[in-house]
Coordinates of C-alpha atoms in Angstrom, one line a residue:
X1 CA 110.9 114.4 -29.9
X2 CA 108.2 112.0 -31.7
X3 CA 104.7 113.3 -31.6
X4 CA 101.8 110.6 -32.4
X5 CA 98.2 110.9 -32.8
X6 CA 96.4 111.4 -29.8
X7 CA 92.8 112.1 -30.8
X8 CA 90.5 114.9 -32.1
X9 CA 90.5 118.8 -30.6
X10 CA 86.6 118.2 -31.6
X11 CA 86.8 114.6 -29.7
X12 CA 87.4 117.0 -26.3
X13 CA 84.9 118.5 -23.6
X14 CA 86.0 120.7 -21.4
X15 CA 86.8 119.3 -18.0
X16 CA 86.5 115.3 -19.2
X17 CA 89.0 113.5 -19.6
X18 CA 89.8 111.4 -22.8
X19 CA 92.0 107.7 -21.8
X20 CA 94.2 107.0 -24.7
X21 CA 96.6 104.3 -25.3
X22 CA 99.7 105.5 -26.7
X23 CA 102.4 103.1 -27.8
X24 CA 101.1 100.7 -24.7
X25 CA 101.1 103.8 -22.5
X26 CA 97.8 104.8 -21.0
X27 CA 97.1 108.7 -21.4
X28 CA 94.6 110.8 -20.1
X29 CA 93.9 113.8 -22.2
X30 CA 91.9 117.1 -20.8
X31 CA 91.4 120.0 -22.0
X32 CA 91.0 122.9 -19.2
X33 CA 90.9 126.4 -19.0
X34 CA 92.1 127.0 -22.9
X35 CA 94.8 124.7 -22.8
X36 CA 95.3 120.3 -23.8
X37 CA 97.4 118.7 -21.0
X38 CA 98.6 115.1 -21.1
X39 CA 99.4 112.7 -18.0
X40 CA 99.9 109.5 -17.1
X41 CA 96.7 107.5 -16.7
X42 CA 97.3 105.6 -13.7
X43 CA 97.4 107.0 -10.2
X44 CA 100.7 106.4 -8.2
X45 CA 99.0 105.7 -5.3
X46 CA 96.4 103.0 -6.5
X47 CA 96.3 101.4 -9.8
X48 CA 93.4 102.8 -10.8
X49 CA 92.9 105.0 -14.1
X50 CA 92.9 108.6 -13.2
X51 CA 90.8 109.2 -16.7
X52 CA 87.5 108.3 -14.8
X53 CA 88.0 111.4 -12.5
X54 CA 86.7 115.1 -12.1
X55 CA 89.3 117.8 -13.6
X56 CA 88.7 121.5 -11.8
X57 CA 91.3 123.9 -11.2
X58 CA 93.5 122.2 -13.6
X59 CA 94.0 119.0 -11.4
X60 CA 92.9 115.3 -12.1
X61 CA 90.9 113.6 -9.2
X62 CA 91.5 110.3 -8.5
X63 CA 88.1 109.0 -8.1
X64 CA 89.0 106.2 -5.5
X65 CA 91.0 107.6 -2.7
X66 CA 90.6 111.7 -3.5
X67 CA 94.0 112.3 -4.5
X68 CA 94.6 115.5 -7.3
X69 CA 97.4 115.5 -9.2
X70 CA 98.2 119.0 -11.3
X71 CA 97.5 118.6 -14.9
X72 CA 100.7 120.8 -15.5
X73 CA 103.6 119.2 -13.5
X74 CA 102.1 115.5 -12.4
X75 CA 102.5 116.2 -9.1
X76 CA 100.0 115.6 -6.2
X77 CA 98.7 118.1 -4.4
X78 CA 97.2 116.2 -1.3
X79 CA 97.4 112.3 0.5
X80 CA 97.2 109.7 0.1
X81 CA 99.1 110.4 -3.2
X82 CA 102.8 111.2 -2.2
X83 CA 104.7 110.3 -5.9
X84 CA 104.1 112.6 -8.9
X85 CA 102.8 110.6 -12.1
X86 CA 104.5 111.7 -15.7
X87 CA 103.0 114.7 -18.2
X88 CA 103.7 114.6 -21.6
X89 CA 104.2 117.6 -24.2
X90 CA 101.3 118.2 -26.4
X91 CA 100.7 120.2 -29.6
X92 CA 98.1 120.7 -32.0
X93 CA 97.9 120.7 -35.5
X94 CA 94.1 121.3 -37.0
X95 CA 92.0 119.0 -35.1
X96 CA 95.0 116.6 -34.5
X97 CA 95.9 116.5 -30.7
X98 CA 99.8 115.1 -30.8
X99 CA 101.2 114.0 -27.6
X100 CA 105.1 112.7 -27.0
X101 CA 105.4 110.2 -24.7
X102 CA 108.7 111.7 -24.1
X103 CA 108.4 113.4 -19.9
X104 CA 108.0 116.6 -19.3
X105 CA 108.0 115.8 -15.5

């Protein structure tokens, strides 16, 4: 498994999102309740990035139709969302915040 360069630990707040582009992915990095989490930036339901959403109860809110999707597994938790979007594995080493683009989900 390949781990690149994400960001900073020091570039995250708690509860905002960070977009990334990784390798020509889009990435949107949170850091919630003690823990950095990784998904796919772009909502399955509309292309719209995810990243410009409110995180609480470690879920991402799409910000145009509502939709949460679980920081943890990708998958949505209520409509119009019906199709899970990818999470990646993250580590960190120092400040680094490493993310794989390889799925977890």
């Amino acid at each position: 498994m390949t781990f690149v360069r994400a960001c900073g630990l020091s570039e995250l707040e708690d509860d905002t999102p960070k977009r990334v582009e990784l390798d020509g992915t889009p990435v949107s990095v949170v850091k919630t309740e003690g823990e950095v989490f990784a998904i796919y930036d772009i909502c399955s339901h509309a292309n719209v990035s995810l990243s410009e959403g409110e995180v609480e109860d470690c879920q991402i809110e799409c910000w145009l139709h509502g939709s949460s999707f679980d920081l943890r597994t990708g998958k949505p938790s209520g409509l119009p969302a019906t199709r899970p979007v990818p999470v990646y594995p993250v580590k960190i080493e120092g400040d680094d915040v490493l993310v794989s683009l390889t799925q977890e989900s």
